CSV table of C-alpha atoms and ligand atoms in Angstrom, one decimal:
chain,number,residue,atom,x,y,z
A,1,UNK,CA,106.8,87.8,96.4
A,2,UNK,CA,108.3,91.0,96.2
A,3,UNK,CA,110.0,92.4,92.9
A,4,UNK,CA,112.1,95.4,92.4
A,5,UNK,CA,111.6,97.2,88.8
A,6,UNK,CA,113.7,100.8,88.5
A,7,UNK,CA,114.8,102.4,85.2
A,8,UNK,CA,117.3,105.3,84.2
A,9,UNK,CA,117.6,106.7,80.7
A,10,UNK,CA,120.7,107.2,79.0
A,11,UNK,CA,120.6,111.1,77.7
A,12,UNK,CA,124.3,111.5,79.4
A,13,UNK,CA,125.9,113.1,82.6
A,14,UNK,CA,124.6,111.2,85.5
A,15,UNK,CA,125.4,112.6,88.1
A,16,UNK,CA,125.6,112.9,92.2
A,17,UNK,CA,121.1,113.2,92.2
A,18,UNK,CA,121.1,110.2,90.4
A,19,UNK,CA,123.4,108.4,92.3
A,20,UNK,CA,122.1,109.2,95.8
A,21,UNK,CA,118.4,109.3,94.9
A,22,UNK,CA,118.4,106.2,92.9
A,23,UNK,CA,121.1,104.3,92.1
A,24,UNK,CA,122.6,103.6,95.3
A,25,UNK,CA,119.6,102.5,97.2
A,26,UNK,CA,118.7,100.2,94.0
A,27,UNK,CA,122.5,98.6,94.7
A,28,UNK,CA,121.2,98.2,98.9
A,29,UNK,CA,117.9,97.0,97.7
A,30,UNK,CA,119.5,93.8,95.8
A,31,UNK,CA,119.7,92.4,99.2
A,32,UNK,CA,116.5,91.7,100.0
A,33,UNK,CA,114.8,91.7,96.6
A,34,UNK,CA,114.4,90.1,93.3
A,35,UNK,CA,115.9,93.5,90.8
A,36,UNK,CA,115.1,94.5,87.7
A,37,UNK,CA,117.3,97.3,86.7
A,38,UNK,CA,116.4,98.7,82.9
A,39,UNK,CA,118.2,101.4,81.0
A,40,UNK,CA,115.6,103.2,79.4
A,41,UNK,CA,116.5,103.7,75.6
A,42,UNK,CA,112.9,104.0,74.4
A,43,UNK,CA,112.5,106.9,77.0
A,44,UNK,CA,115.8,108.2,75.5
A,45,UNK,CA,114.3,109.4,72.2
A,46,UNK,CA,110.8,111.2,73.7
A,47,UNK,CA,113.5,114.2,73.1
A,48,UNK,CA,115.5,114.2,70.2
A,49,UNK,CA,118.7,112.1,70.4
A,50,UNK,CA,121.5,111.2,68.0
A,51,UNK,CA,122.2,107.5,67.6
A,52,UNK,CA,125.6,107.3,68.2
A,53,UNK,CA,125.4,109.3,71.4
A,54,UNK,CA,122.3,107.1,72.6
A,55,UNK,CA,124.6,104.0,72.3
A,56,UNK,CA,127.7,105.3,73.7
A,57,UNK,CA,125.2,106.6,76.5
A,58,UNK,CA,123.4,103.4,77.0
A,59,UNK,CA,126.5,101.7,77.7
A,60,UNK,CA,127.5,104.4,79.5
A,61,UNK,CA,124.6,104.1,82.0
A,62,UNK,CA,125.0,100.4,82.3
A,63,UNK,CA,128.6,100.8,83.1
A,64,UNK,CA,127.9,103.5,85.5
A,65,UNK,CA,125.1,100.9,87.4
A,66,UNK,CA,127.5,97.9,87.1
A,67,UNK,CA,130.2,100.0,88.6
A,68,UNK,CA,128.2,101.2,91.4
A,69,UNK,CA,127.2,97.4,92.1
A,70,UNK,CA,124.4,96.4,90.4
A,71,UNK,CA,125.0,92.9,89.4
A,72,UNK,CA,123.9,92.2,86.3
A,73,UNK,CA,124.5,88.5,86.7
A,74,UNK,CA,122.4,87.6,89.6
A,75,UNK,CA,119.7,90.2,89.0
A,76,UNK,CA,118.7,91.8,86.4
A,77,UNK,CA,120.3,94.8,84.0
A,78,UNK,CA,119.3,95.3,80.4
A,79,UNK,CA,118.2,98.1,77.9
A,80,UNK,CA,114.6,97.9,77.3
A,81,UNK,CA,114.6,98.4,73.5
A,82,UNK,CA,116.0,94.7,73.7
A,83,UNK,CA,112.7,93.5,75.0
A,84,UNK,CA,109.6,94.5,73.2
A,85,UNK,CA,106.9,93.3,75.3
A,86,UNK,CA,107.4,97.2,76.8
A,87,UNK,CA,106.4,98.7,73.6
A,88,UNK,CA,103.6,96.3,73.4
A,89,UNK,CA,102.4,96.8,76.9
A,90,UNK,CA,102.3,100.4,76.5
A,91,UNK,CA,100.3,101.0,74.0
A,92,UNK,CA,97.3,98.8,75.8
A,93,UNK,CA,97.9,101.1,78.5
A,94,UNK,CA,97.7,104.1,76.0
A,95,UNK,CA,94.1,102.4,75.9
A,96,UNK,CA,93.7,102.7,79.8
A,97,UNK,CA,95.0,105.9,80.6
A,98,UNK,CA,92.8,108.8,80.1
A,99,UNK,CA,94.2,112.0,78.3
A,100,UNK,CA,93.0,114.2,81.1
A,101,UNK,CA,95.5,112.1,83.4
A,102,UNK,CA,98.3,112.9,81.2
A,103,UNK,CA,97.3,116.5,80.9
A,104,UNK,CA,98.5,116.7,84.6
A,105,UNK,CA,101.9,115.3,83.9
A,106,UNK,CA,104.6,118.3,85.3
A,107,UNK,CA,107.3,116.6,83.4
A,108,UNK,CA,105.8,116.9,80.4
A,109,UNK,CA,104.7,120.4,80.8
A,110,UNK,CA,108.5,121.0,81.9
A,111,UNK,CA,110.1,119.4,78.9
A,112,UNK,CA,107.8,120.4,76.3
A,113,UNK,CA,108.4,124.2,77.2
A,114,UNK,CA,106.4,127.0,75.2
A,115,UNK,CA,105.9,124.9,71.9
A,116,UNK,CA,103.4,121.9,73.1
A,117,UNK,CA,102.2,121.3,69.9
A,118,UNK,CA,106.4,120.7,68.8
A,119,UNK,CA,106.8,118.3,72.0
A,120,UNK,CA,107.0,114.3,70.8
A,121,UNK,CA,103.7,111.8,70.7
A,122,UNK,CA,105.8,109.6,72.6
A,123,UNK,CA,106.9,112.3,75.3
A,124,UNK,CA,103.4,112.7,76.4
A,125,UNK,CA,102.8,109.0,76.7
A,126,UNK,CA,106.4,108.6,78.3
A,127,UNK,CA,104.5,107.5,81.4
A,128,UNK,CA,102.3,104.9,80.5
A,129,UNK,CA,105.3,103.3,78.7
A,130,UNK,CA,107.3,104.0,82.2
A,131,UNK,CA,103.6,101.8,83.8
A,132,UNK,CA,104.5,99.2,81.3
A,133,UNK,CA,107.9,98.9,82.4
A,134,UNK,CA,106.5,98.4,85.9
A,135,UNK,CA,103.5,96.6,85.8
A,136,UNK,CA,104.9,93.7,82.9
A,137,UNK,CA,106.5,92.3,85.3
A,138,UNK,CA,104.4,92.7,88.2
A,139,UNK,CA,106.6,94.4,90.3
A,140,UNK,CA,105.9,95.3,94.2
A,141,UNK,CA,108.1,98.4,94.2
A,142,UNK,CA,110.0,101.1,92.5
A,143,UNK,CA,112.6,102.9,93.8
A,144,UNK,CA,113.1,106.2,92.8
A,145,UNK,CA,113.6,109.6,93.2
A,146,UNK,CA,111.0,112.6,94.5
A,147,UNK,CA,110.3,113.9,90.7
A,148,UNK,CA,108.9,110.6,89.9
A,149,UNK,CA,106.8,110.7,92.2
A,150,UNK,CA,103.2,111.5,90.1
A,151,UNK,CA,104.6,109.1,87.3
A,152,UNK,CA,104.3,106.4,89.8
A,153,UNK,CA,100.7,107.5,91.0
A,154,UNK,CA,99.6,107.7,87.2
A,155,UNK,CA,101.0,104.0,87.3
A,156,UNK,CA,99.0,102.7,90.0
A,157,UNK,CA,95.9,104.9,88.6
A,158,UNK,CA,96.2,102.5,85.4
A,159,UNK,CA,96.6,99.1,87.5
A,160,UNK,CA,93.8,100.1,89.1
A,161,UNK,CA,92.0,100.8,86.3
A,162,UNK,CA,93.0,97.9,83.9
A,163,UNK,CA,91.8,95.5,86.9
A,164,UNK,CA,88.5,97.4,86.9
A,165,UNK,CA,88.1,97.3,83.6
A,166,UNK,CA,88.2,93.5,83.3
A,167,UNK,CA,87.0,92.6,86.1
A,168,UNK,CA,90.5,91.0,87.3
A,169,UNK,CA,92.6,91.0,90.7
A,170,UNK,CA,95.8,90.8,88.2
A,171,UNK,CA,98.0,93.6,88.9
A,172,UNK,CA,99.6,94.6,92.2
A,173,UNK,CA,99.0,98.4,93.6
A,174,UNK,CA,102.7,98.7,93.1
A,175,UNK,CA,104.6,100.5,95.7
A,176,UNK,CA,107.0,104.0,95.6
A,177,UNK,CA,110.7,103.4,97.4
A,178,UNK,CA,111.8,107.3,97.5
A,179,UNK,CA,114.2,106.7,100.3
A,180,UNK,CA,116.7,108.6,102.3
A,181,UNK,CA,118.4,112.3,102.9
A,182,UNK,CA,118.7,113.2,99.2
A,183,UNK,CA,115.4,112.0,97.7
A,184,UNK,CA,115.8,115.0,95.8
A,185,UNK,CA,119.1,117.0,95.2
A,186,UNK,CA,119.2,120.5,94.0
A,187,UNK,CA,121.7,122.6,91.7
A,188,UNK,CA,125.0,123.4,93.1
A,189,UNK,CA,124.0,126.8,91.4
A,190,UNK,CA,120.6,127.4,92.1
A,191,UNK,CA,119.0,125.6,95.4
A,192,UNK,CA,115.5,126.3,93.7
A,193,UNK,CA,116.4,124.1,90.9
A,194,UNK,CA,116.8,120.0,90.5
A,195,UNK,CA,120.2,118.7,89.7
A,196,UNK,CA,119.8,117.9,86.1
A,197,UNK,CA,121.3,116.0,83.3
A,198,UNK,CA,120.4,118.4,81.1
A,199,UNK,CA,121.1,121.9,83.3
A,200,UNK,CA,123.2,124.5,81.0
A,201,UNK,CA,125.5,124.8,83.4
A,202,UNK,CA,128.3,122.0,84.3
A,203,UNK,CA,129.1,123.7,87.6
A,204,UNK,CA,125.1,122.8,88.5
A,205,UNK,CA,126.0,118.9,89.2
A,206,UNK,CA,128.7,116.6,90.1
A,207,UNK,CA,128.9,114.0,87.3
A,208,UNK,CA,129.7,110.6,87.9
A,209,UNK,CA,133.0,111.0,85.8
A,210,UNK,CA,134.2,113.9,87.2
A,211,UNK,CA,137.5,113.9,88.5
A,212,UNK,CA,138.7,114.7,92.0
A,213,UNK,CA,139.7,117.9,91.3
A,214,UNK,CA,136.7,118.5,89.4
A,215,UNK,CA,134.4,117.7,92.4
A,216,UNK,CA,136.3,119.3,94.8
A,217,UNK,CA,136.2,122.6,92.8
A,218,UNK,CA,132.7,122.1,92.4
A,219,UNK,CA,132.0,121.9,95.6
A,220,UNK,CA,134.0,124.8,96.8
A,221,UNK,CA,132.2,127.2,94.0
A,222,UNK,CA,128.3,125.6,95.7
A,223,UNK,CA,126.4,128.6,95.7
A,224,UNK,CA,125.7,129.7,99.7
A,225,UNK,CA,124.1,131.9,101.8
A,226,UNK,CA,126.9,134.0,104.4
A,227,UNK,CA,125.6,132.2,107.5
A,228,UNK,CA,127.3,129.3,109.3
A,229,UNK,CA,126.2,126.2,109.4
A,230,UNK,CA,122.8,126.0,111.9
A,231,UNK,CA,123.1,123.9,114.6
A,232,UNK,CA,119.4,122.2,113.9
A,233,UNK,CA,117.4,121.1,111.1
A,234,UNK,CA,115.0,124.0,111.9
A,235,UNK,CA,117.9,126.5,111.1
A,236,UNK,CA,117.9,125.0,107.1
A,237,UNK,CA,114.4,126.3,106.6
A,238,UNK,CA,114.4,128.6,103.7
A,239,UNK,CA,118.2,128.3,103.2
A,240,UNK,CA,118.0,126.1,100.1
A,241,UNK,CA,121.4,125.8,99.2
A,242,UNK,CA,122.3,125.1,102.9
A,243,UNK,CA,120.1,122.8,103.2
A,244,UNK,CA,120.8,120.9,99.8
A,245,UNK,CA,124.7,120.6,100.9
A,246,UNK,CA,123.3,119.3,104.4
A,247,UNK,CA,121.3,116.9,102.9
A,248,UNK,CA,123.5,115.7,100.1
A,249,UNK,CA,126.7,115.4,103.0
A,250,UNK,CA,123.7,113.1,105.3
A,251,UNK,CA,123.2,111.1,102.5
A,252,UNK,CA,126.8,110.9,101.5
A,253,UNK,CA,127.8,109.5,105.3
A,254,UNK,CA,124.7,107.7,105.9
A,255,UNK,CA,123.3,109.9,108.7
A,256,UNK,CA,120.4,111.9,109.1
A,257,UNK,CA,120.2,115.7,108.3
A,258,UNK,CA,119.6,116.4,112.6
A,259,UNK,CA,123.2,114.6,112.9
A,260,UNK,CA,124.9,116.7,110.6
A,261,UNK,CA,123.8,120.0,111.8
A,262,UNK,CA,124.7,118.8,115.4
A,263,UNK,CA,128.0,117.7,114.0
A,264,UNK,CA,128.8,120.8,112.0
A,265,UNK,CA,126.6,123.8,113.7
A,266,UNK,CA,128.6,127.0,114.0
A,267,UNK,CA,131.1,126.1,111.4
A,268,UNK,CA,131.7,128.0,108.1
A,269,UNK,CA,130.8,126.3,105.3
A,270,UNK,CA,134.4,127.2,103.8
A,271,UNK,CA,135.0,124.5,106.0
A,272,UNK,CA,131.7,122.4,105.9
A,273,UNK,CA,132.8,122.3,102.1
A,274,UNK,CA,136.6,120.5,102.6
A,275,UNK,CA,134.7,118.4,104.4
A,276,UNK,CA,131.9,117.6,101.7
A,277,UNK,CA,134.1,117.4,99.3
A,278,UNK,CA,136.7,114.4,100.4
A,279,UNK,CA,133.8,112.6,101.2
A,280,UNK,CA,132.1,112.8,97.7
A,281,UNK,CA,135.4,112.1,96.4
A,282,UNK,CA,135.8,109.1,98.3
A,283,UNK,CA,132.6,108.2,97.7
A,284,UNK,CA,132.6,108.7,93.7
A,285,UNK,CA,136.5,107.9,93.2
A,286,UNK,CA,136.3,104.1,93.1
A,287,UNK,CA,132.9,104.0,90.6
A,288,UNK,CA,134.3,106.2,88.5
A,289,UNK,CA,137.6,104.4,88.0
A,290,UNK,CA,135.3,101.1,87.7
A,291,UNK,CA,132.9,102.7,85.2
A,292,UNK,CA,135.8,103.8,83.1
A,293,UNK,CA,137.4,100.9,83.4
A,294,UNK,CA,133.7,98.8,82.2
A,295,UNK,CA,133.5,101.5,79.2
A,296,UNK,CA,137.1,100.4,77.2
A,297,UNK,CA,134.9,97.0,77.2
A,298,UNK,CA,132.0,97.9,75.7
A,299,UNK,CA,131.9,93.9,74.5
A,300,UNK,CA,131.3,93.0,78.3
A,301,UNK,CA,129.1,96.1,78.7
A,302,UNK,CA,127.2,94.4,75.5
A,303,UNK,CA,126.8,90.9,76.4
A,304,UNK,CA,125.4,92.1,80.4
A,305,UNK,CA,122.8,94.0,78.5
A,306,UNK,CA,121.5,90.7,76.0
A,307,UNK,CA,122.1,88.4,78.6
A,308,UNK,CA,119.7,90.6,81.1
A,309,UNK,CA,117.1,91.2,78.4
A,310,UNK,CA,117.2,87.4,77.3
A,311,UNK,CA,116.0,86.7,81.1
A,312,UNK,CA,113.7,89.9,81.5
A,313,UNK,CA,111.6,88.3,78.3
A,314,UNK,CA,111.4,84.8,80.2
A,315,UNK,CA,109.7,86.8,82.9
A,316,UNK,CA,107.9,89.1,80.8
A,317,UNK,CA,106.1,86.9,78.4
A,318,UNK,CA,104.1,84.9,80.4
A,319,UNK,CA,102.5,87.6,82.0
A,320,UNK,CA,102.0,89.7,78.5
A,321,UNK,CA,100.0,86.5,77.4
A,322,UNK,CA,98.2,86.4,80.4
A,323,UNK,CA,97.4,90.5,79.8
A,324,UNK,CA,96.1,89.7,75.9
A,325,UNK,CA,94.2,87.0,77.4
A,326,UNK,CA,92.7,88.9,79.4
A,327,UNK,CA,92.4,92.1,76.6
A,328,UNK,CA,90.8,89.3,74.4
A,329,UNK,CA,93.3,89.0,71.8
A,330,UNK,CA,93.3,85.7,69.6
A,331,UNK,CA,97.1,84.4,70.2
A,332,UNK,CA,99.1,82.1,68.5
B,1,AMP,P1,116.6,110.1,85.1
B,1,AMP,O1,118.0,110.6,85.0
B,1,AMP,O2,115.5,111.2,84.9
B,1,AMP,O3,116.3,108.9,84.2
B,1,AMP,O4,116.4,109.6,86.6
B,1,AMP,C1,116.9,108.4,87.1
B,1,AMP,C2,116.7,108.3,88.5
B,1,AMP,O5,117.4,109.3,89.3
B,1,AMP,C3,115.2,108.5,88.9
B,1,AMP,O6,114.8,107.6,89.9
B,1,AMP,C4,115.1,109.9,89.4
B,1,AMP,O7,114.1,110.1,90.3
B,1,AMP,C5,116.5,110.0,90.1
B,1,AMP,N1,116.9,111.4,90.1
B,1,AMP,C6,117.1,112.2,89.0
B,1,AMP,N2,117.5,113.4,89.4
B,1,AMP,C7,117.6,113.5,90.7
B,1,AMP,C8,117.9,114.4,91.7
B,1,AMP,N3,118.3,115.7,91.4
B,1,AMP,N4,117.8,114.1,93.0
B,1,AMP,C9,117.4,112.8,93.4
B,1,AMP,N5,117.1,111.9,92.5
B,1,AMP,C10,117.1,112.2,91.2
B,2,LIG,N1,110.9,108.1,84.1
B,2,LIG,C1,112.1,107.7,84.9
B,2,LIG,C2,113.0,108.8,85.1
B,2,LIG,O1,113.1,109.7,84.3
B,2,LIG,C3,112.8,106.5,84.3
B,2,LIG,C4,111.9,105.3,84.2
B,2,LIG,C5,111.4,104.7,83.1
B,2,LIG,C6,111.5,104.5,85.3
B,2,LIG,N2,110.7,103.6,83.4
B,2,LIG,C7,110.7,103.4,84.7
B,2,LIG,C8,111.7,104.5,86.6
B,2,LIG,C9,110.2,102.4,85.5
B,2,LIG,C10,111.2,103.6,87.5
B,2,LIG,C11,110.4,102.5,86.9
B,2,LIG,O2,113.7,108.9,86.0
């Protein structure tokens, strides 16, 4: 059988990375998989988060995936603070993992900056809950994007390791999905940099609620290098930005980088960028009017979210009794 588990965490501002890296393939995927789609609260507050923003961005991020077309109702979308067996999970994984594992985490060297000793407990375990998520309900694979890539190795590492440990064939070797052109888009600003939630700079990402005008603008400001467009993929090497607009216009119209450059080799990229632009727009218009539309009912939003959890917990606690079975826990 094969399972899809993904997750996304609601610290605000998703934007065009997530959607092309993650969220859209996890909306394709629902046709030829069981889905498991989780909005990550317990992530959330590795960094520190106010309460009333993490709700309004929890439903926020469920709207955002219901409008894209996820369907909550014949798969599954819920917040994972709803559904404990995570928390549970994780912390017999914080028995499994080794701290020498974590120690080669980059995310947690990137978000804990200068002050390591200031960072979270929880934000240096953030991926063995993340292998809990995973692995508690066996899942076969995980689409993501490119920066969760060693997350997902450290995953595997603890399957492996938890079967070793007890002797058992019991969890799968669970696979990565990092699929497609934009598997990792950069900064509109900075072709160096990710496109993050948390960049300084608004002018760094398209959000999913920006307006047409606001993308458009965006787009037209994209920091570039004064050559035209190359006519092959071999031109884009070491032109970042260039290639981060190639790539993110592939992805946007479904064809491969080699396609675009063919299509748009020789041409400015004044006019590369109209182009870019009414695409993204026509892309992004219609989930953004449907996620704003799903967030003035947050009471729909709400009852999505139970309803998933109520059904993720049917799956999940089987399989957690089976795992303190094996642990050697007395259960009721
Ligand atoms: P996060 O916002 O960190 O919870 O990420 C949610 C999903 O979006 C994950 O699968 C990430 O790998 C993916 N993602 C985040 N940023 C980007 C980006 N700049 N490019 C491609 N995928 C991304
Ligand atoms: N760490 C992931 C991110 O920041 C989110 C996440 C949490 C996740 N649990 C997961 C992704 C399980 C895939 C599977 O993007």
């Amino acid at each position: 059988m094969n399972r899809i588990f993904s997750g996304i965490q609601p610290t605000g501002n998703l934007h065009l990375g997530n959607y092309l890296g993650a969220i859209r393939n996890w909306v394709r995927l629902q046709a030829d998989y069981e889905c498991i789609y989780c909005v990550v609260d317990l992530h959330a507050i590795t960094m520190p988060t106010e309460p009333a923003e993490l709700r309004a961005n929890t439903r926020e991020a469920a709207a955002s995936l219901l409008a894209a077309g996820i369907d909550g109702k014949s798969n599954i979308l819920f917040n994972q603070s709803q559904v404990p067996a995570h928390a549970e999970l994780a912390w017999i994984f914080n028995c499994i993992a080794r701290l020498g594992w974590l120690n080669r985490m980059t995310q947690f060297k990137e978000k804990s900056g200068k002050h390591k000793d200031n960072a979270s407990v929880g934000l240096y375990v953030y991926p063995t809950l993340m292998a809990a998520d995973i692995l508690l309900y066996k899942a076969t694979h995980v689409p993501v994007g490119e920066d969760q890539r060693q997350h997902l190795e450290l995953m595997r590492d603890i399957a492996q390791s938890f079967n070793s440990a007890y002797g058992v064939e019991f969890f799968p070797i669970t696979e990565p999905l990092i699929m497609g052109e934009a598997t990792r888009v950069m900064s509109l600003r900075d072709g160096s940099n990710k496109m993050s939630k948390s960049d300084a700079s608004d002018y760094s990402r398209i959000n999913l609620t920006d307006s047409p005008d606001e993308i458009a603008k965006k787009i037209r400001k994209a920091r570039t290098d004064p050559e035209p467009l190359p006519g092959e993929v071999k031109g884009l090497e070491g032109r970042p930005e260039a290639d981060n607009l190639v790539g993110i216009f592939a992805s946007l119209a479904d064809i491969s980088r080699a396609d675009v450059c063919t299509r748009f080799g020789g041409a400015t990229f004044s006019a590369f960028k109209d182009e870019l632009a009414a695409l993204a727009i026509d892309t992004l218009s219609p989930i953004t009017a449907e996620m704003r539309r799903l967030m003035d009912d947050p009471g729909y939003v709400d009852g999505i979210l139970s309803d998933g959890a109520k059904r993720a917990e049917q799956m999940a606690l089987p399989i957690l009794a089976e795992i303190k079975e094996i642990v050697g826990f007395l259960q009721r």
